[in-house]
CSV table of C-alpha atoms in Angstrom, one decimal:
chain,number,residue,atom,x,y,z
U,1,MET,CA,-43.0,71.5,162.2
U,2,LYS,CA,-39.2,71.6,162.5
U,3,THR,CA,-39.3,68.4,164.6
U,4,GLU,CA,-41.3,66.8,161.8
U,5,ARG,CA,-38.7,67.8,159.2
U,6,ILE,CA,-35.8,66.7,161.5
U,7,LEU,CA,-37.5,63.3,161.9
U,8,GLY,CA,-38.0,63.2,158.1
U,9,ALA,CA,-34.2,63.8,157.6
U,10,LEU,CA,-33.3,60.9,160.0
U,11,TYR,CA,-35.8,58.5,158.5
U,12,GLY,CA,-34.7,59.6,155.0
U,13,GLN,CA,-31.1,58.8,155.9
U,14,ALA,CA,-32.1,55.3,157.0
U,15,LEU,CA,-34.4,54.8,154.0
U,16,GLY,CA,-31.9,55.8,151.3
U,17,ASP,CA,-29.2,53.8,153.0
U,18,ALA,CA,-31.2,50.6,153.4
U,19,MET,CA,-32.8,50.8,149.9
U,20,GLY,CA,-29.3,51.3,148.4
U,21,MET,CA,-27.5,48.7,150.4
U,22,PRO,CA,-28.1,45.6,148.2
U,23,SER,CA,-26.5,47.3,145.1
U,24,GLU,CA,-23.7,49.2,146.9
U,25,LEU,CA,-20.4,49.4,145.1
U,26,TRP,CA,-21.6,47.5,142.1
U,27,PRO,CA,-21.3,48.9,138.6
U,28,ARG,CA,-24.5,50.3,137.1
U,29,ALA,CA,-24.5,47.5,134.5
U,30,ARG,CA,-24.3,44.8,137.1
U,31,VAL,CA,-27.0,46.4,139.2
U,32,LYS,CA,-29.3,46.3,136.2
U,33,ALA,CA,-28.4,42.7,135.2
U,34,HIS,CA,-28.8,41.3,138.8
U,35,PHE,CA,-31.8,43.2,140.1
U,36,GLY,CA,-33.6,44.6,137.1
U,37,TRP,CA,-35.1,47.4,139.1
U,38,ILE,CA,-35.0,47.9,142.9
U,39,ASP,CA,-38.2,49.3,144.2
U,40,ARG,CA,-38.4,47.7,147.7
U,41,PHE,CA,-36.1,46.7,150.5
U,42,LEU,CA,-33.9,43.6,149.6
U,43,PRO,CA,-31.3,41.6,151.5
U,44,GLY,CA,-27.7,42.1,150.6
U,45,PRO,CA,-26.7,39.5,147.9
U,46,PRO,CA,-24.1,36.9,149.1
U,47,GLU,CA,-21.9,37.9,146.2
U,48,ASN,CA,-21.8,41.5,147.1
U,49,SER,CA,-18.7,41.8,149.4
U,50,ALA,CA,-20.0,45.1,150.9
U,51,ALA,CA,-23.7,44.3,151.3
U,52,CYS,CA,-23.5,40.6,152.2
U,53,TYR,CA,-23.5,41.3,155.9
U,54,PHE,CA,-26.9,43.0,155.9
U,55,ASN,CA,-30.5,41.7,155.9
U,56,ARG,CA,-33.5,43.3,154.2
U,57,ALA,CA,-34.3,46.9,155.4
U,58,GLU,CA,-31.1,47.1,157.5
U,59,PHE,CA,-29.1,50.2,157.1
U,60,THR,CA,-25.3,50.2,156.8
U,61,ASP,CA,-22.3,52.1,158.3
U,62,ASP,CA,-23.6,55.4,156.9
U,63,THR,CA,-26.6,55.6,159.2
U,64,SER,CA,-24.8,53.7,162.0
U,65,MET,CA,-22.1,56.4,162.0
U,66,ALA,CA,-24.8,59.2,161.8
U,67,LEU,CA,-26.3,57.7,164.9
U,68,CYS,CA,-22.8,57.7,166.6
U,69,LEU,CA,-22.7,61.4,165.9
U,70,ALA,CA,-26.2,61.9,167.1
U,71,ASP,CA,-25.5,60.0,170.3
U,72,ALA,CA,-22.5,62.1,170.9
U,73,LEU,CA,-24.6,65.3,170.5
U,74,LEU,CA,-27.2,64.0,172.9
U,75,ALA,CA,-24.6,63.0,175.5
U,76,ARG,CA,-23.1,66.5,175.4
U,77,ASP,CA,-26.4,68.4,175.5
U,78,GLY,CA,-26.1,69.5,171.9
U,79,GLU,CA,-22.4,70.5,171.9
U,80,ILE,CA,-19.9,68.9,169.5
U,81,ASP,CA,-17.3,66.8,171.1
U,82,PRO,CA,-15.0,65.3,168.4
U,83,GLU,CA,-13.3,62.9,170.8
U,84,LEU,CA,-16.6,61.4,171.8
U,85,ILE,CA,-17.8,61.2,168.2
U,86,GLY,CA,-14.5,59.3,167.4
U,87,ARG,CA,-14.9,57.0,170.3
U,88,ASN,CA,-18.6,56.3,169.4
U,89,ILE,CA,-17.6,55.4,165.8
U,90,LEU,CA,-14.8,53.2,167.0
U,91,ALA,CA,-17.0,51.4,169.4
U,92,TRP,CA,-19.6,50.7,166.7
U,93,ALA,CA,-16.8,49.5,164.3
U,94,GLN,CA,-15.4,47.1,166.9
U,95,ASP,CA,-18.9,45.9,167.8
U,96,PHE,CA,-19.8,45.3,164.1
U,97,ASP,CA,-16.3,43.8,163.4
U,98,ALA,CA,-16.1,46.4,160.7
U,99,PHE,CA,-12.3,46.3,160.5
U,100,ASN,CA,-12.6,42.7,159.1
U,101,LYS,CA,-15.5,43.4,156.8
U,102,ASN,CA,-15.7,45.4,153.6
U,103,VAL,CA,-17.8,48.2,155.1
U,104,LEU,CA,-15.3,50.9,156.3
U,105,GLY,CA,-13.9,53.4,153.8
U,106,PRO,CA,-10.1,53.7,153.6
U,107,THR,CA,-10.0,57.1,155.2
U,108,SER,CA,-12.2,56.0,158.2
U,109,LYS,CA,-10.3,52.8,158.6
U,110,ILE,CA,-6.9,54.6,158.9
U,111,ALA,CA,-8.3,57.2,161.3
U,112,LEU,CA,-10.1,54.7,163.5
U,113,ASN,CA,-7.0,52.6,163.8
U,114,ALA,CA,-5.1,55.6,165.0
U,115,ILE,CA,-7.9,56.5,167.5
U,116,ARG,CA,-7.8,52.8,168.7
U,117,ASP,CA,-4.1,53.2,169.2
U,118,GLY,CA,-4.7,56.2,171.4
U,119,ARG,CA,-3.3,58.9,169.2
U,120,PRO,CA,-4.9,62.4,169.9
U,121,LEU,CA,-7.2,63.7,167.2
U,122,ALA,CA,-5.1,66.9,166.8
U,123,GLU,CA,-2.2,64.8,165.6
U,124,LEU,CA,-4.2,62.9,162.9
U,125,GLU,CA,-3.8,64.3,159.4
U,126,ASN,CA,-7.1,62.7,158.1
U,127,ASN,CA,-6.7,64.4,154.7
U,128,GLY,CA,-8.6,61.8,152.7
U,129,VAL,CA,-11.2,62.9,150.2
U,130,THR,CA,-13.8,60.0,150.6
U,131,ASN,CA,-17.4,60.7,151.7
U,132,GLY,CA,-17.3,59.4,155.2
U,133,ALA,CA,-18.0,62.8,156.7
U,134,ALA,CA,-20.8,63.7,154.4
U,135,MET,CA,-22.6,60.4,154.7
U,136,ARG,CA,-23.0,60.8,158.5
U,137,VAL,CA,-23.6,64.5,158.8
U,138,SER,CA,-27.4,64.6,158.7
U,139,PRO,CA,-27.8,65.0,162.5
U,140,LEU,CA,-25.6,68.2,162.3
U,141,GLY,CA,-27.9,69.6,159.6
U,142,CYS,CA,-30.8,69.0,162.0
U,143,LEU,CA,-28.9,70.7,164.9
U,144,LEU,CA,-27.2,73.7,163.3
U,145,PRO,CA,-29.2,76.8,162.2
U,146,PRO,CA,-28.0,78.1,158.8
U,147,ARG,CA,-27.3,81.6,160.0
U,148,ASP,CA,-23.5,82.1,159.9
U,149,LEU,CA,-21.9,80.1,157.2
U,150,ASP,CA,-18.4,80.4,158.6
U,151,ALA,CA,-19.5,79.2,162.0
U,152,PHE,CA,-21.5,76.4,160.3
U,153,ILE,CA,-18.4,75.3,158.4
U,154,ASP,CA,-16.3,75.3,161.6
U,155,ALA,CA,-18.9,73.2,163.4
U,156,VAL,CA,-19.1,70.6,160.6
U,157,ALA,CA,-15.3,70.5,160.4
U,158,LEU,CA,-15.0,69.9,164.1
U,159,ALA,CA,-17.5,67.0,164.0
U,160,SER,CA,-15.9,65.6,160.9
U,161,SER,CA,-12.3,65.7,162.3
U,162,PRO,CA,-12.2,62.3,163.9
U,163,THR,CA,-12.0,60.8,160.4
U,164,HIS,CA,-11.9,63.6,157.8
U,165,LYS,CA,-10.2,67.0,157.9
U,166,SER,CA,-9.6,67.6,154.2
U,167,ASP,CA,-11.0,70.7,152.5
U,168,LEU,CA,-13.0,68.5,150.1
U,169,ALA,CA,-14.4,66.1,152.7
U,170,VAL,CA,-15.5,69.0,155.0
U,171,ALA,CA,-17.0,70.9,152.1
U,172,GLY,CA,-19.0,67.9,151.0
U,173,ALA,CA,-20.3,67.4,154.5
U,174,VAL,CA,-21.1,71.2,154.7
U,175,VAL,CA,-23.1,71.0,151.5
U,176,VAL,CA,-25.3,68.1,152.8
U,177,ALA,CA,-25.7,69.6,156.2
U,178,TRP,CA,-26.5,73.1,154.9
U,179,ALA,CA,-29.2,71.6,152.5
U,180,ILE,CA,-30.8,69.8,155.4
U,181,SER,CA,-30.6,72.8,157.7
U,182,ARG,CA,-32.2,75.1,155.2
U,183,ALA,CA,-34.9,72.4,154.6
U,184,VAL,CA,-35.6,72.1,158.3
U,185,ASP,CA,-36.2,75.9,158.3
U,186,GLY,CA,-38.7,75.5,155.5
U,187,ALA,CA,-36.7,76.9,152.5
U,188,ALA,CA,-37.8,75.8,149.0
U,189,TRP,CA,-35.6,73.2,147.3
U,190,SER,CA,-35.0,75.6,144.3
U,191,ALA,CA,-33.5,78.2,146.6
U,192,ILE,CA,-31.4,75.7,148.5
U,193,ALA,CA,-30.0,74.1,145.3
U,194,ASP,CA,-29.1,77.4,143.8
U,195,SER,CA,-27.2,78.4,147.0
U,196,LEU,CA,-25.1,75.2,147.3
U,197,PRO,CA,-22.3,75.9,144.8
U,198,ALA,CA,-21.4,79.1,146.6
U,199,VAL,CA,-21.6,77.3,150.0
U,200,ALA,CA,-19.3,74.6,148.6
U,201,ARG,CA,-16.8,77.1,147.2
U,202,HIS,CA,-16.5,78.9,150.4
U,203,ALA,CA,-16.1,75.7,152.5
U,204,GLN,CA,-13.6,74.2,150.1
U,205,GLN,CA,-11.5,77.4,150.0
U,206,LYS,CA,-11.6,78.1,153.8
U,207,ARG,CA,-8.6,75.8,154.6
U,208,ILE,CA,-7.1,74.3,151.4
U,209,THR,CA,-5.4,71.0,152.0
U,210,THR,CA,-5.7,69.1,148.7
U,211,PHE,CA,-5.4,69.6,145.0
U,212,SER,CA,-9.0,68.6,144.4
U,213,ALA,CA,-11.3,69.7,141.6
U,214,SER,CA,-13.9,72.3,142.5
U,215,LEU,CA,-16.9,70.8,144.3
U,216,ALA,CA,-18.9,73.9,143.4
U,217,ALA,CA,-18.3,73.4,139.7
U,218,ARG,CA,-19.2,69.7,140.0
U,219,LEU,CA,-22.4,70.6,141.8
U,220,GLU,CA,-23.3,73.0,139.0
U,221,MET,CA,-22.6,70.3,136.4
U,222,ALA,CA,-24.7,67.7,138.2
U,223,LEU,CA,-27.7,69.9,138.5
U,224,ARG,CA,-27.4,71.0,134.9
U,225,ILE,CA,-27.3,67.4,133.7
U,226,VAL,CA,-30.6,66.7,135.5
U,227,ARG,CA,-32.3,69.9,134.4
U,228,GLU,CA,-31.4,69.3,130.8
U,229,ALA,CA,-31.9,65.5,130.6
U,230,ASP,CA,-34.5,63.8,128.6
U,231,GLY,CA,-36.0,61.6,131.3
U,232,VAL,CA,-35.0,59.8,134.4
U,233,GLU,CA,-32.9,57.0,132.8
U,234,SER,CA,-31.0,59.5,130.7
U,235,ALA,CA,-30.3,61.7,133.7
U,236,SER,CA,-29.1,58.8,135.8
U,237,GLU,CA,-26.9,57.4,133.1
U,238,ARG,CA,-25.3,60.8,132.5
U,239,LEU,CA,-24.7,61.4,136.2
U,240,TYR,CA,-23.1,58.0,136.6
U,241,GLN,CA,-20.9,58.4,133.5
U,242,ILE,CA,-20.0,62.1,133.8
U,243,VAL,CA,-20.3,63.2,137.4
U,244,GLY,CA,-19.5,59.8,138.9
U,245,ALA,CA,-21.2,57.8,141.6
U,246,GLY,CA,-18.1,56.6,143.5
U,247,THR,CA,-17.0,56.9,147.1
U,248,SER,CA,-15.1,60.2,146.6
U,249,THR,CA,-16.8,63.3,147.9
U,250,ILE,CA,-16.2,65.0,144.5
U,251,GLU,CA,-18.5,62.4,142.9
U,252,SER,CA,-21.0,61.3,145.5
U,253,VAL,CA,-22.1,64.6,147.0
U,254,PRO,CA,-22.8,66.3,143.7
U,255,CYS,CA,-24.5,63.2,142.5
U,256,ALA,CA,-26.7,63.1,145.7
U,257,ILE,CA,-27.7,66.7,145.3
U,258,ALA,CA,-28.7,66.0,141.7
U,259,MET,CA,-30.7,63.0,142.8
U,260,VAL,CA,-32.8,65.2,145.1
U,261,GLU,CA,-33.5,67.3,142.0
U,262,LEU,CA,-34.3,64.2,139.8
U,263,ALA,CA,-36.7,62.8,142.4
U,264,ASP,CA,-38.5,66.1,142.7
U,265,THR,CA,-37.7,65.9,146.5
U,266,ASP,CA,-39.9,62.8,147.0
U,267,PRO,CA,-38.0,60.7,149.5
U,268,ASN,CA,-39.5,57.4,148.4
U,269,ARG,CA,-38.7,58.0,144.7
U,270,CYS,CA,-35.2,59.3,145.7
U,271,ALA,CA,-34.3,56.2,147.6
U,272,ILE,CA,-35.4,54.0,144.7
U,273,LEU,CA,-33.5,56.1,142.0
U,274,CYS,CA,-30.3,56.1,144.1
U,275,ALA,CA,-30.5,52.3,144.7
U,276,ASN,CA,-30.6,51.8,140.9
U,277,LEU,CA,-27.9,54.3,140.1
U,278,GLY,CA,-24.9,52.0,140.6
U,279,GLY,CA,-21.7,52.9,142.5
U,280,ASP,CA,-22.0,54.1,146.1
U,281,THR,CA,-25.7,53.6,146.1
U,282,ASP,CA,-26.3,53.4,149.9
U,283,THR,CA,-24.3,56.5,150.7
U,284,ILE,CA,-25.7,58.6,147.8
U,285,GLY,CA,-29.1,57.4,148.8
U,286,ALA,CA,-28.5,58.2,152.5
U,287,MET,CA,-27.4,61.8,151.7
U,288,ALA,CA,-30.0,62.5,149.1
U,289,THR,CA,-33.0,61.0,150.8
U,290,ALA,CA,-32.1,62.7,154.1
U,291,ILE,CA,-32.4,66.0,152.3
U,292,CYS,CA,-35.7,64.9,150.8
U,293,GLY,CA,-37.0,63.9,154.2
U,294,ALA,CA,-36.0,67.2,155.6
U,295,LEU,CA,-37.8,69.0,152.8
U,296,ARG,CA,-41.0,67.1,153.0
U,297,GLY,CA,-41.1,65.8,156.6
U,298,THR,CA,-41.6,62.3,157.9
U,299,GLY,CA,-45.2,62.2,156.7
U,300,ALA,CA,-44.0,62.0,153.1
U,301,ILE,CA,-42.2,58.7,153.8
U,302,ASP,CA,-44.2,55.6,152.7
U,303,PRO,CA,-45.7,54.3,156.0
U,304,ALA,CA,-45.0,50.7,155.0
U,305,LEU,CA,-41.3,51.5,154.4
U,306,LYS,CA,-41.1,53.4,157.7
U,307,GLN,CA,-42.8,50.5,159.5
U,308,GLU,CA,-40.3,48.1,158.1
U,309,LEU,CA,-37.3,50.3,159.0
U,310,ASP,CA,-38.7,50.5,162.6
U,311,ALA,CA,-39.3,46.7,162.9
U,312,VAL,CA,-35.9,45.7,161.5
U,313,ASN,CA,-33.6,48.3,163.1
U,314,GLN,CA,-35.4,48.7,166.4
U,315,LEU,CA,-34.6,52.4,166.8
U,316,ASP,CA,-36.5,55.3,168.3
U,317,PHE,CA,-35.8,58.0,165.8
U,318,ALA,CA,-38.4,60.3,167.5
U,319,ARG,CA,-36.1,60.5,170.6
U,320,TYR,CA,-33.3,61.8,168.4
U,321,ALA,CA,-35.6,64.2,166.6
U,322,ASP,CA,-37.0,65.7,169.8
U,323,ALA,CA,-33.6,66.3,171.3
U,324,LEU,CA,-32.1,67.7,168.1
U,325,ALA,CA,-35.1,70.1,167.7
U,326,ALA,CA,-34.7,71.3,171.3
U,327,PHE,CA,-30.9,71.9,170.9
U,328,ARG,CA,-31.6,73.7,167.6
U,329,GLN,CA,-34.2,75.9,169.2
U,330,ARG,CA,-31.7,76.9,171.9
U,331,ARG,CA,-29.1,77.7,169.3
U,332,GLU,CA,-31.6,79.8,167.4
U,333,ALA,CA,-32.5,81.8,170.6
U,334,ALA,CA,-28.8,82.4,171.5
């Protein structure tokens, strides 16, 4: 059953990413005016400078970097090697010509340039607060059991360190990974959601590096907006206007957690709602739908959407899921 949930998380990541790709980084009003309502895979519009490189049902850098992380875990037999993670991400960026396209976030671009120049990871400050660590963290949520929060935070921080070391970026990645990990264990969403503010607070305060607002408080606000809203449209609008749907961790991670709630953990519904939100739609979709996939398993993902993801991206997600499940089982037995 855990393998099924891990596979659901990986497919959810790709589903939310690919569904949200066409509208990424556009204002909510422009998404509505251009698309009306997105409820299927679409190609990136030529006029969208971030999405124009992608065809229908292709995922973006979010899932590509998650797979760079997963490949590093598989290559090291389930152990976290930040140097290899950094090299994998750099190799993907160079292969995709990402430095010359509008697909890399500013924090990742600076860090990858430094890695390309041969600077050791230990010397890199990487104190940015964007969501590059959280958007790729789903394989770690599949790997790490949620037993020891401090050890969990340390592991996520280590895997995030090639590009992101700030308290906020790490805390955001911890929140997404912890939600996935608890879901893989079979926990109910209500219990997971209620636990996340305390998890965020502990992670953000463990090694303070920024003057950021409280991720815990923003999570509480985002969940409250959804629970008190009068319908999906009202909830989405208020999340966009009050919590924010931008590329900063302080906006996108609380927004993603709220979208899981708004979609009632249905991965197909979640991917669609995120795609229509506006802002960082592909990343919010990737994070939120990965959690939904972990909660409900791969069987909950629309077979037609799953088939299209497989056909277009030519990936064997089952290979990753089997390996991550085996690594997780070994950690649980240790």
